[in-house]
Short mmCIF file of C-alpha atoms and ligand atoms in Angstrom, two decimals:
data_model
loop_
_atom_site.label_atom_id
_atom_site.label_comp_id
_atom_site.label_asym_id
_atom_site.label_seq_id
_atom_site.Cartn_x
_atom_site.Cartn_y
_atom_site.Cartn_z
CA UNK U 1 -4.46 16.20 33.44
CA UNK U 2 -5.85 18.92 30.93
CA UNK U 3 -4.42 21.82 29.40
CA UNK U 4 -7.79 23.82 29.65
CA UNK U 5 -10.07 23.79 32.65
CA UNK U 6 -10.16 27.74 33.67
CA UNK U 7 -14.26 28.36 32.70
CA UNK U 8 -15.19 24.86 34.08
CA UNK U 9 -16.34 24.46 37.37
CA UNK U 10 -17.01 21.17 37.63
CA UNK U 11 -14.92 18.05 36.31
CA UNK U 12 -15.68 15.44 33.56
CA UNK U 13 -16.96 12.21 34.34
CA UNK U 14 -14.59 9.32 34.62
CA UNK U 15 -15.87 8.00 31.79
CA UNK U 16 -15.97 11.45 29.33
CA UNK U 17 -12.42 11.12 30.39
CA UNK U 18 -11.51 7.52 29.40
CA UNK U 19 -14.04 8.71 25.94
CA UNK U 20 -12.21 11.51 25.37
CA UNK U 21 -8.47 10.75 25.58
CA UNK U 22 -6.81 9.52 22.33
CA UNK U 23 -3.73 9.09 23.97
CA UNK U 24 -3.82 5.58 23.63
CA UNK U 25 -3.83 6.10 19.80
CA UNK U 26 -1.62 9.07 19.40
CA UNK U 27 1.04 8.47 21.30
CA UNK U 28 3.02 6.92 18.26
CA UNK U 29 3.03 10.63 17.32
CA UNK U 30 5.59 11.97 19.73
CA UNK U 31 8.56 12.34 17.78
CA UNK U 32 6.51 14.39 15.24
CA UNK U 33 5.19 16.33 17.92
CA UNK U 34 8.18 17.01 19.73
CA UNK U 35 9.97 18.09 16.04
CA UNK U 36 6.61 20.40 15.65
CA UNK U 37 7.52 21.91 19.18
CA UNK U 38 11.16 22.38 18.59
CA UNK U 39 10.56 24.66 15.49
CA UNK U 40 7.42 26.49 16.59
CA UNK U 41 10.07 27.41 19.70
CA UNK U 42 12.43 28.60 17.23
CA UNK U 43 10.39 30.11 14.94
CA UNK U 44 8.87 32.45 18.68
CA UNK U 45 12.97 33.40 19.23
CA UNK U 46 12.78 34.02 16.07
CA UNK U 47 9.94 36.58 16.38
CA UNK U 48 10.74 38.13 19.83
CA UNK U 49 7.71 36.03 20.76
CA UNK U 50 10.19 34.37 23.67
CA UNK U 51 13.90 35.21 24.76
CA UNK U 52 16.73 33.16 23.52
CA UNK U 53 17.00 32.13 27.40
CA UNK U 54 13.30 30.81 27.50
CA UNK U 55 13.84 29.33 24.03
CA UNK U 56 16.75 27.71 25.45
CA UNK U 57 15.30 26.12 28.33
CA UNK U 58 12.14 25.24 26.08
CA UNK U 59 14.26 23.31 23.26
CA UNK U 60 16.22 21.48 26.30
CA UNK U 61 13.08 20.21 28.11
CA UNK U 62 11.97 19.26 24.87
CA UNK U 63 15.15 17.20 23.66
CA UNK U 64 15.38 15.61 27.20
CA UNK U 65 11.78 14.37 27.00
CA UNK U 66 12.51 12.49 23.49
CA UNK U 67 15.60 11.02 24.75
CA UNK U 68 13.31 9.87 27.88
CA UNK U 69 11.20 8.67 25.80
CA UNK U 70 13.09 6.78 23.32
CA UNK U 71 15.07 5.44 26.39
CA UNK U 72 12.01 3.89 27.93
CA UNK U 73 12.66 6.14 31.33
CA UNK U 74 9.75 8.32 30.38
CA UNK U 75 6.44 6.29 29.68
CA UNK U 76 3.74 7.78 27.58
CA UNK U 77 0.59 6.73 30.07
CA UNK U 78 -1.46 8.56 32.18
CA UNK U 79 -4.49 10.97 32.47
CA UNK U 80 -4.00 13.28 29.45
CA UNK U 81 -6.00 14.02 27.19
CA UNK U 82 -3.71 13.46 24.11
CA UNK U 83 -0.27 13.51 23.43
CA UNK U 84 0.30 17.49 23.08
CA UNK U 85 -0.96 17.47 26.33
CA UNK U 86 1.41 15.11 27.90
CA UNK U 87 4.20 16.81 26.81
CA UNK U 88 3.27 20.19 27.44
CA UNK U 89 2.42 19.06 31.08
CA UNK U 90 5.42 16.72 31.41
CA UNK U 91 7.87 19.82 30.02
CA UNK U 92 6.12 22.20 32.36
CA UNK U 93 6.75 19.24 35.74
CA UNK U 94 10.58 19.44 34.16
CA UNK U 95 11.48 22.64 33.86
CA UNK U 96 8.39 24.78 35.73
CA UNK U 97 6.83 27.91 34.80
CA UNK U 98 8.14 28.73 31.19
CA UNK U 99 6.70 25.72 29.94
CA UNK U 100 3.47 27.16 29.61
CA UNK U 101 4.69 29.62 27.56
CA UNK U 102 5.32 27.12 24.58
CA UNK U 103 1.92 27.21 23.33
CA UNK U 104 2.20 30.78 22.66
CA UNK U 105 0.61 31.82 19.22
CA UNK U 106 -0.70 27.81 18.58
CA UNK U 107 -3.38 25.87 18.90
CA UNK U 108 -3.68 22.07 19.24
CA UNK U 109 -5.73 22.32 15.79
CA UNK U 110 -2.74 23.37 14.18
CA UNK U 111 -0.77 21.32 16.19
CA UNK U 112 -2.38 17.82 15.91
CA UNK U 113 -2.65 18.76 12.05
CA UNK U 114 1.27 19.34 11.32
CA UNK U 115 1.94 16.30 13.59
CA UNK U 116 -0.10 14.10 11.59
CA UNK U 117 1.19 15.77 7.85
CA UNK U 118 4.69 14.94 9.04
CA UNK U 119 3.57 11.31 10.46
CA UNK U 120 1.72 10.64 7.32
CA UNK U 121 4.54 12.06 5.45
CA UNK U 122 7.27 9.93 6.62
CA UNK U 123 5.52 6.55 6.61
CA UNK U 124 3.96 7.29 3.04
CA UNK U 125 7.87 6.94 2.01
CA UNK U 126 8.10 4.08 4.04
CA UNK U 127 5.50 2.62 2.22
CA UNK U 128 7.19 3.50 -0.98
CA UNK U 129 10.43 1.49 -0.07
CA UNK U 130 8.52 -1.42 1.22
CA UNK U 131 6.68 -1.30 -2.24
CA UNK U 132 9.88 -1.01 -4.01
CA UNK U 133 11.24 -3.94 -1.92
CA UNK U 134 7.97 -6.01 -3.40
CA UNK U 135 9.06 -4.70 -6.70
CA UNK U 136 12.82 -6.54 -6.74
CA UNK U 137 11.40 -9.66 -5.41
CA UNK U 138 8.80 -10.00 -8.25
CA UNK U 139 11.64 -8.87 -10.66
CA UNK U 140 14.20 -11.79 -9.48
CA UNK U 141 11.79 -14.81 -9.65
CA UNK U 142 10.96 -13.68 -12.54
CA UNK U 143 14.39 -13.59 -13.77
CA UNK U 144 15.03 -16.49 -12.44
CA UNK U 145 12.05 -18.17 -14.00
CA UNK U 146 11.37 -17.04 -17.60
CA UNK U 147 9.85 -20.10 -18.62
CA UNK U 148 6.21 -20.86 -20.21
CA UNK U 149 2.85 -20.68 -18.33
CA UNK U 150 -0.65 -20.90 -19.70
CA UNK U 151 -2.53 -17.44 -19.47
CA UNK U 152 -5.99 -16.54 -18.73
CA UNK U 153 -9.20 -14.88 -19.57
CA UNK U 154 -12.55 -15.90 -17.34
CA UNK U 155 -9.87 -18.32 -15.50
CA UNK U 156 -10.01 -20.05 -18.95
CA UNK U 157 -6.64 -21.45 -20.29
CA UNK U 158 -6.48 -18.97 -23.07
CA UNK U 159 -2.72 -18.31 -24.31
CA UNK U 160 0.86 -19.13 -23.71
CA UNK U 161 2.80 -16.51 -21.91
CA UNK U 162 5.72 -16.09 -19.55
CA UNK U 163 5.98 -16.47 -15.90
CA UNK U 164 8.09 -13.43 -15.51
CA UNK U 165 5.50 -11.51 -17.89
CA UNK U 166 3.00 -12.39 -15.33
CA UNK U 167 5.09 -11.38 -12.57
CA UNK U 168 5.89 -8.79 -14.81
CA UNK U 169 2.24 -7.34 -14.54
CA UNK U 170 2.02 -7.05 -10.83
CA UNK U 171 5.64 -4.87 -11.05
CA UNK U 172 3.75 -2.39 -13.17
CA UNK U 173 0.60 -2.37 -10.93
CA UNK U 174 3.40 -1.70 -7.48
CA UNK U 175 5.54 1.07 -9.67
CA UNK U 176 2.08 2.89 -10.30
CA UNK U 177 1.31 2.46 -6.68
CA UNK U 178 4.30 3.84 -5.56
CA UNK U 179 3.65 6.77 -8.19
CA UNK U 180 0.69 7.63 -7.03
CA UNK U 181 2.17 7.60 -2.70
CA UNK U 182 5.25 9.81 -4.46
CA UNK U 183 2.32 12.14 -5.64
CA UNK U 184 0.35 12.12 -2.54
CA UNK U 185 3.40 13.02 -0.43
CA UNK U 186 3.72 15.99 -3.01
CA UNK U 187 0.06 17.39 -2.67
CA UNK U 188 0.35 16.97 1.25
CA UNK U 189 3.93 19.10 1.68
CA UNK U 190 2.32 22.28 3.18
CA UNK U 191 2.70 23.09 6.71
CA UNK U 192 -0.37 23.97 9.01
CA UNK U 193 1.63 25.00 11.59
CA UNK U 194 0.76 28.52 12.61
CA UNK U 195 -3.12 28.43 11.06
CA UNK U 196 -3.95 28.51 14.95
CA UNK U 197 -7.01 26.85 15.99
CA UNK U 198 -8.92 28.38 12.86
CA UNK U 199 -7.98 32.40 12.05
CA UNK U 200 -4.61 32.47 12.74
CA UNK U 201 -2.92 34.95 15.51
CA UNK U 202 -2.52 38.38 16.77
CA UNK U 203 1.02 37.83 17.49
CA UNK U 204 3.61 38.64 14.27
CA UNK U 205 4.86 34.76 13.52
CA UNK U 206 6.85 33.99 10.96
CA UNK U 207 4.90 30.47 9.40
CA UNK U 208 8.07 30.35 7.15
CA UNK U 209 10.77 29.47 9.75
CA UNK U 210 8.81 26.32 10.63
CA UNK U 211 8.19 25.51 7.11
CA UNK U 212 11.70 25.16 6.59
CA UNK U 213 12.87 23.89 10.08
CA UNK U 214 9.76 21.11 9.16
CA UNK U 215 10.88 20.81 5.85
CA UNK U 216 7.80 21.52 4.47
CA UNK U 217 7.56 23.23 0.83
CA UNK U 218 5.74 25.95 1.81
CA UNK U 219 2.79 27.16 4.70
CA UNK U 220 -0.71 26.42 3.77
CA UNK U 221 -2.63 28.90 1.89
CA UNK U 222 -5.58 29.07 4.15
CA UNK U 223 -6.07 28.96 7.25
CA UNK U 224 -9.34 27.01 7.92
CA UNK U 225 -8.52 24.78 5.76
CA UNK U 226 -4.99 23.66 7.31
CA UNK U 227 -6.92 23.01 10.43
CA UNK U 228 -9.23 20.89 8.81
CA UNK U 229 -8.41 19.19 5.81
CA UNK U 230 -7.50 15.04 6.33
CA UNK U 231 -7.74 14.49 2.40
CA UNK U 232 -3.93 13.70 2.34
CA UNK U 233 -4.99 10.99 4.88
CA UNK U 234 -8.10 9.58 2.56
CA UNK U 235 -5.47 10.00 -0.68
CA UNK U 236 -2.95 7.80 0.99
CA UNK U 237 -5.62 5.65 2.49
CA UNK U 238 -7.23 5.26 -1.39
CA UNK U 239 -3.54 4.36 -2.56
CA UNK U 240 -3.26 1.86 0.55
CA UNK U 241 -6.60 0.49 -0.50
CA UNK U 242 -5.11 -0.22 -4.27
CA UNK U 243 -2.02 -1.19 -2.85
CA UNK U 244 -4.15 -4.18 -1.42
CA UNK U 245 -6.42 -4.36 -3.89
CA UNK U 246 -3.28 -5.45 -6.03
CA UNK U 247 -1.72 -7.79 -3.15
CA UNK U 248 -5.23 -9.41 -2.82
CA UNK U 249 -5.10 -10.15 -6.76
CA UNK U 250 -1.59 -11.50 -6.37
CA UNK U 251 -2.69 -13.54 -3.23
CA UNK U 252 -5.64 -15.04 -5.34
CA UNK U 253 -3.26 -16.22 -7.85
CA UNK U 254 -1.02 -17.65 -5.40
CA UNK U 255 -3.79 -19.95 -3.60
CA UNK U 256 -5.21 -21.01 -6.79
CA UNK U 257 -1.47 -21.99 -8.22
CA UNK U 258 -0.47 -23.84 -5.03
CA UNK U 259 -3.57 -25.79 -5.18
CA UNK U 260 -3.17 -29.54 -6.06
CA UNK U 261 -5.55 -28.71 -8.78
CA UNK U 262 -2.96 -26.35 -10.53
CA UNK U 263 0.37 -27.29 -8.55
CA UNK U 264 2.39 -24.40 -10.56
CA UNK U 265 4.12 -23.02 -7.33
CA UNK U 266 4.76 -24.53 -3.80
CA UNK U 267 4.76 -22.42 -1.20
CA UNK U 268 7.69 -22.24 1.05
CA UNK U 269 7.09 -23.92 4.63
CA UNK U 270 7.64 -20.10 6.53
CA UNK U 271 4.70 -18.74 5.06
CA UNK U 272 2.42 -21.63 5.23
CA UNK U 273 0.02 -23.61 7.92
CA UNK U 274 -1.27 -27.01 8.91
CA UNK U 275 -4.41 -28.06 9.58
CA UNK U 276 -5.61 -29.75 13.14
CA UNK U 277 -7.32 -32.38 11.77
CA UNK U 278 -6.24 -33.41 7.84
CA UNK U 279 -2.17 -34.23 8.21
CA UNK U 280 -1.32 -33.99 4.32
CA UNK U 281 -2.76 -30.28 4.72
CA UNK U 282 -0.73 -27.43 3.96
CA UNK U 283 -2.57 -24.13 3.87
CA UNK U 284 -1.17 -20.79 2.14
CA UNK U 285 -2.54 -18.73 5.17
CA UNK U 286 -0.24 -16.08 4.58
CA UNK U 287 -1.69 -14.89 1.05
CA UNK U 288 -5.19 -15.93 2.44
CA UNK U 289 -4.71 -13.29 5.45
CA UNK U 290 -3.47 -10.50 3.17
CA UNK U 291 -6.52 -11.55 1.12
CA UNK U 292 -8.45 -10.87 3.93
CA UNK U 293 -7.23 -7.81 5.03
CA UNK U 294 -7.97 -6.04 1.86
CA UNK U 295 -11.64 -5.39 3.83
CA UNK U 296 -9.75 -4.39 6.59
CA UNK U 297 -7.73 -1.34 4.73
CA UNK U 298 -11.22 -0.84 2.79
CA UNK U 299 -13.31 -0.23 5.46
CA UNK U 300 -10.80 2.47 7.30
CA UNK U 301 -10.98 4.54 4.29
CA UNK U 302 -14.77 4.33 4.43
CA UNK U 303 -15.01 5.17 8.02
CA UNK U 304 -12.70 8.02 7.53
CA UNK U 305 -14.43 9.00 4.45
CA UNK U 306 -17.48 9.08 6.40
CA UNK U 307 -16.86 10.48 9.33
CA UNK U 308 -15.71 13.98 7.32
CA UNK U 309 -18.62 13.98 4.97
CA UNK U 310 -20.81 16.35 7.32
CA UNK U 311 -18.15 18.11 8.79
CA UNK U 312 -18.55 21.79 9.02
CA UNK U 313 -15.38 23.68 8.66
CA UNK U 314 -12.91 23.50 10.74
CA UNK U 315 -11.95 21.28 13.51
CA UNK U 316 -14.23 19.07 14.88
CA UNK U 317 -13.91 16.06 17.82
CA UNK U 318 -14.83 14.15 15.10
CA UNK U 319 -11.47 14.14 13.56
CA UNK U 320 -9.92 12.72 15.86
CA UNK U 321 -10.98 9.58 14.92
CA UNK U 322 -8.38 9.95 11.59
CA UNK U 323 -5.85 8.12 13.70
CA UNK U 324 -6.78 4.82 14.60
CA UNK U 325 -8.14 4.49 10.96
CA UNK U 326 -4.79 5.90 9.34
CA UNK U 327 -2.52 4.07 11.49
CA UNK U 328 -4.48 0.51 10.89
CA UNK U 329 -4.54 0.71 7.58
CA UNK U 330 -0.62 1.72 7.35
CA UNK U 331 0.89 -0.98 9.56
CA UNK U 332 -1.55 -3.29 7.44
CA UNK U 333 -0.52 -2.67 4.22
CA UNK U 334 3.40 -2.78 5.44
CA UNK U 335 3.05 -5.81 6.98
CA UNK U 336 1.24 -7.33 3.87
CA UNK U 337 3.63 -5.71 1.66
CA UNK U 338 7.09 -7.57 3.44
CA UNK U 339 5.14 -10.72 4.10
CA UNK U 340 4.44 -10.86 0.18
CA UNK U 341 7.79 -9.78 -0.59
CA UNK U 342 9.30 -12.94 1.49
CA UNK U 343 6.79 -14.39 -0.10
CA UNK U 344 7.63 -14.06 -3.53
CA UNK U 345 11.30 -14.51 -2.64
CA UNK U 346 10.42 -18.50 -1.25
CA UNK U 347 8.28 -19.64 -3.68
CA UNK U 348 9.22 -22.22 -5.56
CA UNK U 349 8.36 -22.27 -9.06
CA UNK U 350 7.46 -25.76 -10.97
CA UNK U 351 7.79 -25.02 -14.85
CA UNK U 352 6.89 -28.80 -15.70
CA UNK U 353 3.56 -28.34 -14.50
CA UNK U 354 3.37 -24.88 -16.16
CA UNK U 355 4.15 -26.49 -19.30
CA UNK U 356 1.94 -29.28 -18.75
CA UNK U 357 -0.74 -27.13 -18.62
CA UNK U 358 0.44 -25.27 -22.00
CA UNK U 359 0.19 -28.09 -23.97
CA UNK U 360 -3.21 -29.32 -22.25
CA UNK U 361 -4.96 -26.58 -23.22
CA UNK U 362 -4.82 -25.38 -27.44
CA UNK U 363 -2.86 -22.38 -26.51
CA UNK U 364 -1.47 -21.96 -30.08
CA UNK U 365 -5.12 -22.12 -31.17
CA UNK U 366 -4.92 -18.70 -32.03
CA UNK U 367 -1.15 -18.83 -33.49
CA UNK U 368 -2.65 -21.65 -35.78
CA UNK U 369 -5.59 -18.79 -36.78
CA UNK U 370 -2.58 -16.65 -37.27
CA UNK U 371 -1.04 -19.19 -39.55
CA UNK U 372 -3.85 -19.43 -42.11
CA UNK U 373 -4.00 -16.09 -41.73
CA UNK U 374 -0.29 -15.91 -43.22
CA UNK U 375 -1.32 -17.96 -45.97
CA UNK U 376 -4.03 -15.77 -46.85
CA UNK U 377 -7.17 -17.37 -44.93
CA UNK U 378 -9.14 -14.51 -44.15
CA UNK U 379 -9.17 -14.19 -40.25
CA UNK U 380 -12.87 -14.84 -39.67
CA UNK U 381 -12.50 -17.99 -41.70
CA UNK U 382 -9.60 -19.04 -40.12
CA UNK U 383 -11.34 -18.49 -36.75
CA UNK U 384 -14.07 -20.80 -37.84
CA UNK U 385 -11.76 -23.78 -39.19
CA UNK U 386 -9.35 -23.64 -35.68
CA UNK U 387 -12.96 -24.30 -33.94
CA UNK U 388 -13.44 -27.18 -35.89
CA UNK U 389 -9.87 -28.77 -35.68
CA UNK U 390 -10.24 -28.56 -31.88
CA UNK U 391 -13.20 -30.60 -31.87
CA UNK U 392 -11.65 -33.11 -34.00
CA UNK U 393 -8.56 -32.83 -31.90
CA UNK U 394 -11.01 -33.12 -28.76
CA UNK U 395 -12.21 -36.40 -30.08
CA UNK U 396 -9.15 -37.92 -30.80
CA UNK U 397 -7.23 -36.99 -27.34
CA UNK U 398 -4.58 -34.28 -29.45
CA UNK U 399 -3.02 -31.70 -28.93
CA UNK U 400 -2.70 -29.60 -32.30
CA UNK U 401 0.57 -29.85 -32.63
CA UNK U 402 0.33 -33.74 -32.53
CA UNK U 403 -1.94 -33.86 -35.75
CA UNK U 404 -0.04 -35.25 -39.55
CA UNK U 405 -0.08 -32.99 -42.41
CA UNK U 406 -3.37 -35.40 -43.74
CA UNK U 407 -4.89 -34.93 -40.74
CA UNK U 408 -3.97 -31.11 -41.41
CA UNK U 409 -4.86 -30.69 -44.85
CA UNK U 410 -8.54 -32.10 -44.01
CA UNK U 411 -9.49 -28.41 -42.87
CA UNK U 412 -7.33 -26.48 -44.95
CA UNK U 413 -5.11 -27.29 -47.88
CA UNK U 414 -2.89 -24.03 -47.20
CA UNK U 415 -0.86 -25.81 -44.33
CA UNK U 416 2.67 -26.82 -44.82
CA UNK U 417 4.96 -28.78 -42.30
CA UNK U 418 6.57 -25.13 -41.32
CA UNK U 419 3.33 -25.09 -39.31
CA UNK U 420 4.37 -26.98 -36.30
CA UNK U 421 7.56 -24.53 -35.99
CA UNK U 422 5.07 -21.32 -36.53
CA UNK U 423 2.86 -22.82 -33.40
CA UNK U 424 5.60 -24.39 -31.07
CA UNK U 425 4.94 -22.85 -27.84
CA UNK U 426 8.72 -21.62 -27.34
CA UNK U 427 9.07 -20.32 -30.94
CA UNK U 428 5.39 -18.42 -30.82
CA UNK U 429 7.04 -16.15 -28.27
CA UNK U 430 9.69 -14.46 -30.20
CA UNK U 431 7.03 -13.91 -33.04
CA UNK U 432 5.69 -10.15 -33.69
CA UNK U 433 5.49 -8.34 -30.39
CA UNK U 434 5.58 -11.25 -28.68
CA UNK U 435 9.15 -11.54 -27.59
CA UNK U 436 8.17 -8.80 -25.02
CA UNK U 437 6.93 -11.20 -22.87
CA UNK U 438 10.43 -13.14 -22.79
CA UNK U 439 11.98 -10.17 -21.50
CA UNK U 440 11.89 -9.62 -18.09
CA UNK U 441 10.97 -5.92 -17.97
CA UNK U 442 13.03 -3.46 -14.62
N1 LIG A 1 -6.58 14.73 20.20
C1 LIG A 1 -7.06 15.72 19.30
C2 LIG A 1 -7.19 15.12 17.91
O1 LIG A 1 -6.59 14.16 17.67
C3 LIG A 1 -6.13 16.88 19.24
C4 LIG A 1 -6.78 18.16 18.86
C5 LIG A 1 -7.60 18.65 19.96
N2 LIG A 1 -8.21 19.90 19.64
C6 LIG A 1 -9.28 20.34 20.29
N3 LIG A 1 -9.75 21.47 19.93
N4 LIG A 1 -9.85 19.63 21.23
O2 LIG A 1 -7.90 15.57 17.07
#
C-alpha cells in the first residue's frame, strides 16, 4: 500500500516492491515517528492549518496506534513502503477521511529525517550510559586490585606499573568516548521537521512549536540541508567505531593475559567456551567476538560514508540505506559494551603471576639508571653500565635486585646498600610522579 500512486498508471513489479520497502528496517522507528506526528499535528492546530476537532481525532488515532503497537495487537508487517506509510494508512483505516490530512505541509524527507535525529538521539545517550556502566566496572577491579603488573612497549616487558593504572587507561579512553557521543548529540539537536521535501511550504507553519514539543534546541537553518544531511549518523558511527576500536584493544589484552603463556587473569566460566575436540580447552570467545566485530562497526561507517559521497543535494533513495548501517553498528557496540562490562566485573585477577612476571623481567632496570643517576652518573653513562649488569645478571640467572654490593660495585663504585630499597618494585612506585599509578584515578 503506497501513499503516492495518482500519475502512475501502471503498478510496480513485485519485486521493485519487495526492493523498495525498508519497512523491514525501519520499523524500530515507530515511536519516533509517531512523537514526530503528534507535534507536527499540534504545531497545524497551532497554525489554523487543521481544527482543534481534526487535531483531536488525529492525536487519538495516533496514541491508539502506539498503544497497539506496544501491546502487540497491532503488527508492523505488510505491503508498505516504509513505516510513515504504515501509519499514515493504518490511521486513515482507523479513523477514515481526516487521516489524510496529517501530512499537510510535510514531506516524508523531512519526516524520515526528524525520525531518525530523534532515534539517533536517544540511543547515542544510551550508548553513553552503557559506556559509563563500562567505566565503574573498570574502576572497581581496579580498586579492588591495585597490585603490581609488568608494563609494555613492543609487547616487551618494559616497566613495573599497576593493574588499576592499566585499567586505569582504558577509563580515560571510555570517558573521552563518551565526550565525544555527549558532543555529537549536541551538534545533531536541530529539528528538520518542517524543511518539507526540500524548499519548505506555502502554508504559514510554525517550525518552532515542534522544536520544542520534539525537544529539539532549535529548527535547522537550511532547508536542503535538513533533508539531507546524515553526518550526525557518520559522527556517531566514527565514535562507535573508536568505541570498538578501544574494546578491541581491551579484548586483545584480555586473550593474551588469559593465555597459559601469561596466566595474569582467568576468565570467568559465563563469558567463556569449550572446544569440541581438546577437553582442557577454555576459549575467551567473548573478547575474541567483540574483537571481531570491530570490522563489523568499521565497515558500516564506510558503507555509509560511501554511499553519501556522490550524493547531490537533497534526498536521494540512496539514503535510505543509513538505517540498516546505523542500527547494526548501534546494537553492536551496546552489546559489546555490557558483555565487556560483565566482563570486567568476572574476571579474576592473579597478582602472583603478575608479580612473577615483575621480577622476571629487569623492570627496575631503569630505576637502577635512575639510581646512578642520583649519585651523579651522568644518564647516558648510567644507561650504558645497567646494559652491562643485565648481561652479567643474564649469565648468572639474577634478578638485579639479587646481586651483593661486590657484585655491585664491579660496574660502579657509587652504589650503596640503600640501592635495593631505591629499586624494590613496591617502593619504586611512590617515587617522583610515580605514586600516580597507585592511585586508582574516578
Ligand atoms: N524510507 C525512506 C527512507 O528511509 C523514507 C523517505 C522516503 N522519501 C521519498 N522521497 N521516497 O529514506
Amino acid at each position: 500500500m503506497k501513499l503516492w500512486g495518482g500519475r502512475f498508471t501502471s503498478k510496480a513489479h513485485e519485486i521493485m516492491e519487495q526492493f523498495n520497502t525498508s519497512l523491514p528496517v525501519d520499523k524500530r522507528l515507530y515511536q519516533e515517528d509517531i512523537a514526530g506526528s503528534l507535534a507536527h499535528v499540534t504545531m497545524l492546530v497551532h497554525s489554523d492549518l487543521l481544527t482543534p476537532e481534526e487535531g483531536e481525532l488525529l492525536i487519538n488515532g495516533l496514541q491508539e496506534i502506539l498503544a497497539d503497537i506496544e501491546s502487540g495487537e497491532l503488527k508492523i508487517e505488510g505491503n508498505y513502503e516504509d513505516i510513515h506509510s504504515f501509519i499514515e494508512v493504518s490511521l486513515t483505516e482507523r479513523i477514515g477521511e481526516t487521516g489524510k490530512k496529517l501530512h499537510t505541509a510535510r514531506s516524508r524527507n523531512d519526516q524520515v529525517a526528524v525520525d531518525m535525529r530523534l532515534y539517533a538521539k536517544n540511543k547515542a545517550s544510551g550508548v553513553m550510559d552503557s559506556i559509563q556502566q563500562l567505566i565503574k566496572s573498570l574502576n572497581q577491579k581496579a580498586a579492588d586490585n591495585n597490585v603490581i603488573m609488568p608494563g609494555y612497549t613492543h609487547l616487551q616487558r618494559a616497566q613495573v606499573v599497576t593493574f588499576s593504572h592499566h585499567l586505569g587507561a582504558y577509563a580515560q579512553m571510555f570517558a573521552r568516548d563518551k565526550k565525544r557521543i555527549e558532543n555529537a548529540i549536541e551538534i545533531l539537536d536541530e529539528n528538520p521537521l518542517g524543511c518539507g521535501a526540500l524548499a519548505g511550504t506555502t502554508h504559514n507553519i510554525d517550525r518552532d512549536v515542534t522544536t520544542s514539543l520534539l525537544g529539539f534546541t532549535k529548527p535547522v537553518d537550511n532547508f536542503l540541508d535538513g533533508v539531507s544531511d546524515r553526518d550526525y549518523l557518520l559522527e556517531l558511527m566514527s565514535d562507535f567505531s573508536i568505541i570498538m576500536m578501544h574494546l578491541s584493544r581491551l579484548s586483545e589484552e584480555l586473550i593474551l593475559w588469559s593465555s597459559q603463556e601469561f596466566q595474569f587473569i582467568k576468565m570467568d566460566d559465563a563469558y567463556s567456551t569449550g572446544s569440541s575436540i581438546m577437553p582442557q580447552k577454555k576459549n575467551p570467545d567473548a573478547a575474541e567476538l567483540i574483537r571481531g566485530k570491530t570490522g563489523r562497526v568499521y565497515g558500516s561507517l564506510f558503507a555509509l560514508l560511501t554511499t553519501l559521497k556522490g550524493l547531490p543535494l537533497t534526498y536521494n533513495k540512496d539514503m535510505q540505506e543509513d538505517k540498516e548501517q546505523f542500527f547494526d553498528a548501534l546494537d553492536t557496540v551496546m552489546d559489546c559494551l555490557e558483555i565487556m562490562s560483565k566482563m570486567i566485573d568476572t574476571l579474576h585477577v592473579n597478582a602472583d603471576k603478575m608479580k612473577e612476571a615483575v621480577k622476571a623481567g629487569f623492570l627496575n632496570a631503569t630505576e637502577v639508571a635512575d639510581y646512578l643517576v642520583s649519585r651523579g652518573t651522568p644518564f647516558r653513562d648510567a644507561h650504558g653500565i645497567v646494559g652491562q649488569l643485565i648481561i652479567y645478571c643474564e649469565e648468572h640467572g639474577k634478578a638485579i635486585e639479587d646481586l651483593t654490593l661486590v657484585e655491585l660495585a664491579k660496574f660502579s663504585n657509587t652504589i650503596g646498600d640503600d640501592i635495593y630499597d631505591y629499586i624494590d618494585y613496591e617502593n619504586l612506585l611512590t617515587k617522583g610522579n610515580k605514586g600516580l599509578m597507585k592511585e586508582v584515578l574516578k
